[in-house]
Coordinates of C-alpha atoms in Angstrom, one line a residue:
Chain Q
X216 CA 4.2 -120.4 51.0
X217 CA 1.1 -119.9 48.8
X218 CA -0.8 -117.4 46.2
X219 CA -3.2 -116.9 48.9
X220 CA -1.1 -115.0 51.6
X221 CA -1.5 -112.1 48.8
X222 CA -2.5 -109.1 50.1
X223 CA -0.2 -109.3 53.3
X224 CA -2.4 -110.8 55.7
X225 CA -4.6 -108.0 57.7
X226 CA -4.1 -105.3 55.6
X227 CA -7.0 -104.8 53.4
X228 CA -6.5 -103.4 49.7
X229 CA -9.9 -100.3 49.7
X230 CA -11.3 -100.3 45.6
X231 CA -9.4 -97.0 45.0
X232 CA -9.4 -95.2 41.7
X233 CA -6.3 -94.5 40.0
X234 CA -5.0 -91.0 41.3
X235 CA -5.9 -92.8 44.6
X236 CA -3.6 -94.9 44.0
X237 CA -0.8 -92.9 42.5
X238 CA -0.8 -91.1 45.9
X239 CA -1.1 -93.4 48.1
X240 CA 2.3 -95.3 46.6
X241 CA 5.6 -94.1 48.2
X242 CA 6.8 -94.4 44.3
X243 CA 3.6 -92.7 43.3
X244 CA 5.2 -89.3 46.0
X245 CA 8.0 -89.7 45.0
X246 CA 7.1 -88.3 41.7
X247 CA 4.9 -85.5 42.8
X248 CA 7.9 -84.7 44.9
X249 CA 11.0 -85.0 42.0
X250 CA 8.0 -83.8 39.4
X251 CA 6.7 -80.0 42.1
X252 CA 10.2 -80.5 42.8
X253 CA 12.6 -79.2 39.1
X254 CA 9.2 -77.5 38.6
X255 CA 10.4 -75.2 42.2
X256 CA 13.9 -75.2 40.4
X257 CA 12.8 -73.8 37.8
X258 CA 11.4 -71.3 40.0
X259 CA 14.4 -70.8 41.4
X260 CA 16.9 -70.4 38.8
X261 CA 14.2 -67.6 37.9
X262 CA 13.7 -65.9 40.6
X263 CA 17.7 -65.6 41.1
X264 CA 17.9 -64.1 37.5
X265 CA 15.4 -61.3 38.9
X266 CA 17.5 -60.7 42.1
X267 CA 20.3 -60.5 40.1
X268 CA 19.4 -56.8 38.4
X269 CA 20.0 -55.2 41.6
X270 CA 23.8 -55.4 40.0
X271 CA 22.6 -52.9 37.2
X272 CA 25.5 -50.9 37.1
X273 CA 23.0 -47.5 35.8
X274 CA 19.9 -47.1 37.5
X275 CA 19.3 -49.9 39.6
X276 CA 16.4 -49.1 41.2
X277 CA 14.6 -47.8 37.9
X278 CA 16.2 -51.4 36.5
X279 CA 14.1 -53.6 40.1
X280 CA 11.3 -51.2 40.0
X281 CA 10.3 -51.8 36.2
X282 CA 10.6 -55.7 37.0
X283 CA 8.6 -56.5 40.2
X284 CA 5.7 -53.3 38.0
X285 CA 6.5 -56.0 34.8
X286 CA 5.2 -58.6 37.0
X287 CA 2.2 -57.5 38.2
X288 CA 1.9 -55.7 34.5
X289 CA 1.1 -59.6 34.6
X290 CA -2.8 -59.0 36.6
X291 CA -4.3 -63.2 36.8
X292 CA -1.5 -64.7 35.5
X293 CA 1.2 -63.6 38.0
X294 CA -2.3 -64.6 40.9
X295 CA -2.3 -68.6 39.0
X296 CA 1.5 -68.4 38.2
X297 CA 1.0 -67.7 42.5
X298 CA -1.3 -70.7 42.7
X299 CA 0.9 -73.0 41.4
X300 CA 3.9 -72.7 43.3
X301 CA 1.7 -72.6 46.8
X302 CA 0.3 -75.7 44.9
X303 CA 3.7 -77.1 44.4
X304 CA 5.6 -76.5 47.1
X305 CA 2.3 -77.6 50.0
X306 CA 2.2 -80.8 47.6
X307 CA 6.1 -81.5 48.0
X308 CA 5.6 -81.2 51.6
X309 CA 2.8 -83.0 52.2
X310 CA 3.8 -85.8 49.9
X311 CA 7.8 -85.3 52.7
X312 CA 5.8 -86.2 56.0
X313 CA 4.0 -88.9 54.8
X314 CA 6.6 -90.7 52.7
X315 CA 8.9 -89.9 56.3
X316 CA 6.6 -91.0 58.3
X317 CA 6.5 -94.4 56.3
X318 CA 9.6 -94.4 56.4
X319 CA 10.8 -93.7 59.7
X320 CA 7.8 -96.5 60.2
X321 CA 9.8 -99.4 58.3
X322 CA 12.4 -99.3 60.1
X323 CA 11.3 -98.7 63.8
X324 CA 14.1 -100.2 65.7
X325 CA 17.4 -98.9 64.8
X326 CA 20.8 -101.0 64.7
X327 CA 23.4 -101.5 66.4
X328 CA 26.1 -99.8 64.4
X329 CA 25.0 -98.1 61.3
X330 CA 27.9 -97.5 58.6
X331 CA 27.5 -94.9 55.9
X332 CA 28.2 -95.7 52.3
X333 CA 28.1 -93.2 49.8
X334 CA 25.2 -91.1 50.7
X335 CA 25.5 -87.4 51.0
X336 CA 25.4 -84.3 53.2
X337 CA 23.2 -82.9 51.1
X338 CA 21.1 -86.3 51.1
X339 CA 21.4 -86.8 54.5
X340 CA 19.9 -83.3 55.0
X341 CA 16.8 -83.6 53.2
X342 CA 14.9 -83.8 55.6
X343 CA 16.0 -81.0 58.6
X344 CA 16.5 -78.4 55.6
X345 CA 12.9 -79.2 53.6
X346 CA 11.5 -77.7 56.7
X347 CA 13.8 -74.8 57.8
X348 CA 13.5 -74.0 54.4
X349 CA 9.7 -73.7 54.2
X350 CA 10.8 -71.7 57.2
X351 CA 12.7 -69.7 56.5
X352 CA 9.7 -69.0 53.0
X353 CA 7.1 -67.8 55.6
X354 CA 9.6 -65.6 56.3
X355 CA 10.8 -64.0 53.1
X356 CA 7.3 -63.3 51.6
X357 CA 5.7 -61.6 55.2
X358 CA 9.4 -59.9 55.1
X359 CA 10.8 -59.2 52.0
X360 CA 7.2 -59.0 50.0
X361 CA 5.1 -57.7 52.9
X362 CA 7.7 -55.7 54.1
X363 CA 6.1 -57.5 57.9
X364 CA 9.0 -56.0 60.3
X365 CA 11.4 -54.5 57.5
X366 CA 12.2 -51.4 58.4
X367 CA 11.4 -49.1 55.4
X368 CA 9.2 -51.2 53.5
X369 CA 8.3 -48.9 49.9
X370 CA 6.1 -51.3 47.5
X371 CA 7.5 -51.1 43.7
X372 CA 10.9 -50.1 45.5
X373 CA 12.3 -54.1 45.4
X374 CA 15.9 -51.8 45.5
X375 CA 16.1 -49.9 48.8
X376 CA 13.9 -52.2 50.2
X377 CA 16.8 -55.3 49.9
X378 CA 19.4 -53.1 50.4
X379 CA 17.8 -51.4 54.2
X380 CA 16.6 -54.5 54.6
X381 CA 19.6 -55.9 54.2
X382 CA 21.1 -53.4 56.8
X383 CA 20.3 -55.4 59.3
X384 CA 23.4 -58.3 59.8
X385 CA 20.9 -60.9 61.1
X386 CA 19.3 -60.9 58.9
X387 CA 22.0 -61.2 56.1
X388 CA 23.4 -64.0 58.1
X389 CA 20.7 -65.7 57.5
X390 CA 19.7 -65.5 53.8
X391 CA 23.0 -66.0 53.6
X392 CA 22.2 -68.8 55.2
X393 CA 19.5 -70.2 53.6
X394 CA 20.9 -69.7 50.3
X395 CA 23.4 -72.2 50.8
X396 CA 20.9 -74.6 53.3
X397 CA 19.2 -74.5 49.4
X398 CA 22.1 -75.6 48.0
X399 CA 22.1 -78.7 49.8
X400 CA 18.6 -79.4 49.3
X401 CA 19.2 -79.1 45.4
X402 CA 22.8 -80.3 45.1
X403 CA 20.5 -84.3 45.6
X404 CA 16.8 -83.1 44.2
X405 CA 18.4 -81.8 40.9
X406 CA 20.0 -85.6 40.9
X407 CA 17.3 -87.0 42.6
X408 CA 14.8 -86.0 40.7
X409 CA 15.4 -86.7 37.0
X410 CA 16.3 -90.3 38.8
X411 CA 13.5 -90.9 40.2
X412 CA 11.2 -89.5 37.2
X413 CA 13.4 -92.6 35.3
X414 CA 14.8 -90.0 33.0
X415 CA 18.2 -90.9 33.5
X416 CA 19.5 -92.7 30.7
X417 CA 21.7 -96.1 32.7
X418 CA 25.0 -94.9 33.5
X419 CA 28.9 -97.0 35.5
X420 CA 28.7 -93.9 37.7
X421 CA 25.4 -93.4 38.1
X422 CA 25.5 -92.1 42.1
X423 CA 27.9 -89.0 40.0
X424 CA 26.6 -86.4 38.9
X425 CA 27.5 -82.9 37.7
X426 CA 24.1 -80.3 36.5
X427 CA 23.3 -81.0 40.0
X428 CA 26.9 -78.9 41.2
X429 CA 27.0 -76.5 38.5
X430 CA 23.0 -76.4 39.8
X431 CA 23.5 -76.0 43.6
X432 CA 26.4 -74.2 42.5
X433 CA 25.1 -70.9 41.1
X434 CA 22.0 -70.9 43.8
X435 CA 24.1 -70.7 46.5
X436 CA 25.8 -67.3 44.5
X437 CA 23.3 -66.5 42.8
X438 CA 21.2 -65.8 46.0
X439 CA 24.0 -65.2 48.9
X440 CA 25.8 -62.5 46.4
X441 CA 22.6 -60.0 46.6
X442 CA 22.7 -59.0 50.8
X443 CA 26.4 -59.9 50.6
X444 CA 26.8 -57.2 48.2
X445 CA 24.8 -55.0 50.3
X446 CA 26.3 -55.9 53.6
X447 CA 29.3 -55.1 52.0
X448 CA 27.5 -51.3 51.2
X449 CA 28.4 -52.3 46.6
X450 CA 24.5 -50.5 46.7
X451 CA 25.1 -47.2 46.6
X452 CA 21.8 -45.1 47.2
X453 CA 19.7 -45.3 44.2
X454 CA 15.9 -43.6 43.7
X455 CA 13.0 -45.1 41.2
X456 CA 13.0 -42.5 38.7
X457 CA 10.0 -42.7 36.7
X458 CA 7.2 -44.4 38.6
X459 CA 6.0 -47.9 35.3
X460 CA 2.7 -47.7 34.6
Chain K
X30 CA 48.7 -116.0 63.1
X31 CA 45.3 -117.5 65.0
X32 CA 43.4 -114.0 65.8
X33 CA 41.8 -113.5 68.4
X34 CA 37.8 -111.1 68.7
X35 CA 35.0 -110.3 70.2
X36 CA 32.3 -110.7 68.9
X37 CA 29.2 -109.0 69.8
X38 CA 25.5 -110.4 69.1
X39 CA 22.6 -110.1 68.8
X40 CA 20.1 -112.6 70.7
X41 CA 16.5 -112.8 70.4
X42 CA 15.0 -116.5 72.3
X43 CA 11.7 -115.4 69.3
X44 CA 10.1 -113.5 67.5
X45 CA 8.5 -111.8 70.8
X46 CA 11.1 -111.7 72.6
X47 CA 13.2 -108.7 73.5
X48 CA 16.7 -108.7 72.0
X49 CA 20.1 -107.3 73.6
X50 CA 23.6 -107.5 72.6
X51 CA 26.0 -110.4 74.2
X52 CA 29.5 -110.4 73.8
X53 CA 31.5 -113.8 73.9
X54 CA 35.4 -114.2 72.9
X55 CA 36.0 -116.3 70.0
X56 CA 40.2 -117.7 69.9
X57 CA 42.0 -119.2 67.9
X58 CA 40.4 -117.9 65.2
X59 CA 42.1 -118.6 61.2
X60 CA 42.1 -115.6 59.3
X61 CA 41.2 -118.4 55.5
X62 CA 38.0 -118.9 57.8
X63 CA 34.5 -117.7 56.6
X64 CA 33.0 -115.3 58.2
X65 CA 30.3 -118.2 59.0
X66 CA 32.3 -120.8 59.6
X67 CA 34.1 -118.3 62.2
X68 CA 30.3 -118.9 63.6
X69 CA 30.6 -122.2 64.0
X70 CA 33.5 -122.6 65.9
X71 CA 31.5 -120.2 68.4
X72 CA 28.4 -122.5 68.3
X73 CA 30.8 -125.5 68.9
X74 CA 32.1 -123.8 71.6
X75 CA 28.9 -122.6 72.9
X76 CA 26.9 -126.1 72.6
X77 CA 29.8 -128.0 74.0
X78 CA 28.8 -125.9 77.5
X79 CA 25.6 -126.1 77.3
X80 CA 24.9 -122.9 76.2
X81 CA 22.0 -122.2 73.4
X82 CA 24.0 -121.6 69.6
X83 CA 23.5 -118.8 68.1
X84 CA 20.8 -118.9 65.2
X85 CA 21.6 -117.8 61.4
X86 CA 20.2 -118.2 58.1
X87 CA 22.9 -119.9 56.3
X88 CA 22.6 -122.1 52.6
X89 CA 24.6 -122.5 50.0
X90 CA 28.0 -120.9 50.6
X91 CA 29.1 -120.0 47.6
X92 CA 27.4 -117.2 47.8
X93 CA 24.7 -117.7 45.1
X94 CA 21.7 -118.2 47.0
X95 CA 21.2 -115.5 49.3
X96 CA 20.2 -117.3 52.4
X97 CA 23.3 -115.6 54.4
X98 CA 22.5 -111.8 55.4
X99 CA 25.0 -109.9 58.5
X100 CA 24.7 -106.1 59.9
X101 CA 29.2 -107.3 60.7
X102 CA 30.0 -104.1 61.6
X103 CA 26.9 -101.8 60.4
X104 CA 27.4 -103.0 56.7
X105 CA 25.6 -105.4 55.6
X106 CA 27.0 -108.7 54.5
X107 CA 30.9 -107.0 55.7
X108 CA 33.4 -104.7 54.8
X109 CA 34.4 -106.1 51.5
X110 CA 32.3 -104.9 48.5
X111 CA 30.0 -107.6 46.5
X112 CA 30.6 -110.2 49.0
X113 CA 28.2 -112.0 51.4
X114 CA 28.2 -113.2 54.0
X115 CA 29.4 -116.4 53.6
X116 CA 32.1 -115.2 51.2
X117 CA 33.6 -113.2 53.5
X118 CA 37.0 -114.3 54.9
X119 CA 37.9 -113.7 58.1
X120 CA 41.2 -112.0 57.4
X121 CA 38.9 -108.5 56.5
X122 CA 39.3 -107.9 60.0
X123 CA 42.4 -107.0 62.5
X124 CA 43.0 -109.5 65.3
X125 CA 41.8 -108.2 68.8
X126 CA 38.5 -106.0 66.8
X127 CA 35.2 -106.5 68.6
X128 CA 32.9 -107.2 65.6
X129 CA 29.6 -106.1 65.8
X130 CA 27.3 -108.4 64.5
X131 CA 23.3 -108.1 64.2
X132 CA 19.9 -109.2 61.9
X133 CA 18.2 -107.4 59.3
X134 CA 15.9 -104.4 60.7
X135 CA 13.3 -103.7 59.1
X136 CA 9.7 -104.2 59.5
X137 CA 8.6 -106.5 57.1
X138 CA 11.9 -108.9 57.7
X139 CA 10.7 -110.1 61.4
X140 CA 13.9 -111.6 63.9
X141 CA 12.4 -114.6 64.4
X142 CA 15.5 -115.5 66.1
X143 CA 18.7 -114.3 66.8
X144 CA 20.6 -113.0 63.5
X145 CA 17.7 -115.0 61.2
X146 CA 14.7 -112.9 59.6
X147 CA 11.7 -113.6 57.5
X148 CA 11.4 -112.3 54.9
X149 CA 9.2 -114.0 53.2
X150 CA 8.3 -110.3 52.3
X151 CA 10.1 -110.3 49.7
X152 CA 8.5 -114.0 48.2
X153 CA 5.2 -112.1 47.3
X154 CA 6.6 -109.1 46.0
X155 CA 7.7 -111.4 43.3
X156 CA 3.8 -113.6 43.8
X157 CA 2.8 -110.3 43.3
X158 CA 4.2 -109.9 39.6
X159 CA 7.9 -111.0 39.0
X160 CA 6.7 -113.9 36.4
X161 CA 5.6 -114.2 33.1
X162 CA 2.3 -115.1 32.7
X163 CA 3.4 -118.1 29.1
X164 CA 3.5 -122.0 28.2
X165 CA 6.3 -122.8 28.4
X166 CA 7.0 -126.1 26.5
X167 CA 10.0 -127.0 25.1
X168 CA 12.8 -125.3 24.8
X169 CA 13.4 -122.7 21.8
X170 CA 15.3 -122.6 18.9
X171 CA 18.7 -120.2 19.6
X172 CA 18.2 -117.2 18.6
X173 CA 14.8 -117.1 17.3
X174 CA 13.7 -114.7 19.8
X175 CA 16.2 -112.4 18.8
X176 CA 17.5 -110.2 22.2
X177 CA 19.7 -107.3 21.5
X178 CA 22.8 -107.7 23.4
X179 CA 22.5 -104.8 25.6
X180 CA 19.6 -105.8 26.4
X181 CA 20.2 -109.0 27.5
X182 CA 23.6 -107.8 29.7
X183 CA 20.9 -105.4 31.3
X184 CA 18.5 -108.4 32.2
X185 CA 21.1 -110.8 34.0
X186 CA 22.4 -107.8 35.6
X187 CA 19.6 -107.4 36.9
X188 CA 18.7 -111.3 37.4
X189 CA 22.2 -112.1 39.1
X190 CA 19.6 -110.5 42.1
X191 CA 19.5 -113.0 45.5
X192 CA 17.1 -112.0 47.3
X193 CA 19.6 -111.4 49.9
X194 CA 17.9 -108.1 51.1
X195 CA 21.0 -106.0 52.3
X196 CA 19.5 -103.6 49.7
X197 CA 16.4 -104.0 52.5
X198 CA 18.9 -104.0 55.8
X199 CA 21.2 -101.2 54.4
X200 CA 18.8 -98.7 53.8
X201 CA 18.6 -95.9 55.6
X202 CA 14.3 -95.9 55.8
X203 CA 14.2 -99.5 54.8
X204 CA 13.1 -99.8 51.2
X205 CA 13.2 -102.7 49.2
X206 CA 12.9 -100.4 45.7
X207 CA 16.1 -102.4 44.6
X208 CA 14.8 -105.5 44.6
X209 CA 12.0 -105.2 43.6
X210 CA 13.4 -102.9 40.2
X211 CA 15.6 -105.7 40.1
X212 CA 12.9 -107.9 39.2
X213 CA 10.9 -105.5 37.7
X214 CA 14.1 -105.4 35.6
X215 CA 15.2 -108.4 34.6
X216 CA 11.4 -109.0 32.4
X217 CA 11.5 -105.6 31.5
X218 CA 14.2 -106.3 29.2
X219 CA 13.8 -109.0 27.6
X220 CA 10.8 -110.1 25.2
X221 CA 8.5 -112.2 27.1
X222 CA 8.4 -109.9 29.7
X223 CA 7.2 -107.1 27.4
X224 CA 3.7 -108.3 27.3
X225 CA 2.6 -108.4 32.0
X226 CA 5.6 -105.5 32.2
X227 CA 3.1 -102.3 32.9
X228 CA 1.1 -104.6 35.1
X229 CA 4.3 -106.3 36.5
X230 CA 5.5 -102.8 38.2
X231 CA 2.4 -101.7 39.2
X232 CA 1.4 -104.9 41.1
X233 CA 5.6 -105.2 43.0
X234 CA 5.7 -101.8 44.1
X235 CA 1.7 -101.8 45.3
X236 CA 2.8 -105.1 47.6
X237 CA 6.0 -103.2 47.9
X238 CA 4.2 -100.5 50.0
X239 CA 1.7 -103.0 51.3
X240 CA 4.7 -105.4 52.9
X241 CA 5.3 -101.4 55.1
X242 CA 9.1 -101.4 53.5
X243 CA 10.1 -97.6 52.9
X244 CA 9.9 -95.1 49.6
X245 CA 13.3 -94.9 48.0
X246 CA 15.2 -90.8 48.7
X247 CA 17.9 -92.8 47.0
X248 CA 21.1 -91.9 49.2
X249 CA 22.6 -94.7 46.7
X250 CA 23.5 -97.3 50.1
X251 CA 21.4 -100.2 49.3
X252 CA 23.8 -100.5 45.7
X253 CA 27.0 -100.7 47.8
X254 CA 26.2 -103.2 50.0
X255 CA 24.4 -105.1 47.2
X256 CA 26.6 -108.6 47.1
X257 CA 25.6 -108.0 43.3
X258 CA 26.4 -105.5 42.1
X259 CA 23.0 -103.7 41.2
X260 CA 22.5 -100.1 40.8
X261 CA 20.0 -98.2 41.5
X262 CA 20.2 -97.4 37.1
X263 CA 16.6 -100.2 37.4
X264 CA 15.1 -98.1 40.5
X265 CA 13.9 -95.6 38.1
X266 CA 13.8 -98.5 35.1
X267 CA 11.3 -99.7 37.5
X268 CA 9.5 -95.9 38.5
X269 CA 9.5 -95.6 34.4
X270 CA 8.0 -98.5 34.1
X271 CA 5.7 -97.9 36.8
X272 CA 4.1 -94.3 35.9
X273 CA 3.4 -95.7 32.6
X274 CA 1.7 -98.2 33.7
X275 CA -0.6 -95.3 35.7
X276 CA -0.7 -93.6 32.9
X277 CA -1.4 -96.0 29.9
X278 CA -2.7 -99.5 30.8
X279 CA -5.8 -100.0 30.9
X280 CA -8.9 -100.2 33.8
X281 CA -8.8 -103.9 34.0
X282 CA -5.2 -104.9 34.1
X283 CA -4.8 -102.8 36.7
X284 CA -6.2 -105.4 39.4
X285 CA -3.6 -105.2 42.0
X286 CA -3.8 -108.8 42.9
X287 CA -3.7 -112.3 41.2
X288 CA -1.7 -113.4 38.1
X289 CA -1.6 -112.4 34.9

């Protein structure tokens, strides 16, 4: 095989800048997915911690209101954060779609018989779970942020928006399922992202994971707690006593 | 105790021909035969009957050359871990079993005939950067160039790769990440590999993508299929070298083709 066969026959190699070459490479796109995924994990944990203020023992409606109003007070910072989150989701999804297309093209004809030896449910459900989660995020923002289709939405009264919103049995089911899918996504993603970036030290059991399991369980339980508690009637009627300035 | 087996074998007359599974009966199979010896016996019977024998790759038959490689019952190199097809013995199968035998399947590995695939895409990945550009001269004095023990061990573990392509075959994405990462790591752990370390990762990853291999999604199937038990830890290392190269390697070193 002579060296003149480089690059592969029939494939033009256009001159490209560093960023372009990075984005076009399979490793580069995975790095983008890992970094945006880690950003997503940080957001999801913060969001979950915010939600859990629903369980404040005294004046929970006031606690949730103060929290929501506090976020609004960030002003331009809030919009920068929102823009960053949207950009992360877009990058994560576009990279995933492009990598999936490339991976499918890499094996056009399937095996007559193929056994899976180590791949987890988490790994194998990344694509379908990811698509469902994107759909859920769109629904969730319409439902609980903008109040579209919500039975009794009141701006800046998240306690009662959640309490009343989860009197719809199907919403409870949907949010709990989404929390489970998110946990499954992170069971693989929280582990794989660090490995993709080469940040894990070598291990005798490279497929073993502890922190990812902890994150997956924490996030699933943390997000499922509010709809389940609402369905069980844990949240008593309460009002916002003092509207935050 | 001779075994009776039913073989479901992929037959394909040429690269552009349509392939299909065909069934063969293998009687009087000794459990002490290797898998390839069993195929040899079947081929002799086919030849005696005037049929075209089953084409399959093989060379050393001692598990070090990387030529043999079959998808056996849905597992690359068959059911035994850390074993090439030639080192697999028929005692690993049950009497009366139906065994499905297929070629590696990947866009980058076109089927040449029956069970033989063209794996020269792997050679081109090595040509892209799997070398060190030095005049080798005479062998240096022992310990003239100190190598930490753990680095020597890690380089040796990665260098065990025989380029059989089982990682590609087992990967749901037909990715050559484990192969490429092993080649990046076995040079990158050694002092002689340092000058071209990051360029090497850039060039080899670029060639891997050009060859139409898929990307890594860390399913872990490759390291289970690898007859040399190479760890997916090497993939993290390749990515880190690639990232370091992208960020810090001067532009003139980033040209994708050509020796360094």
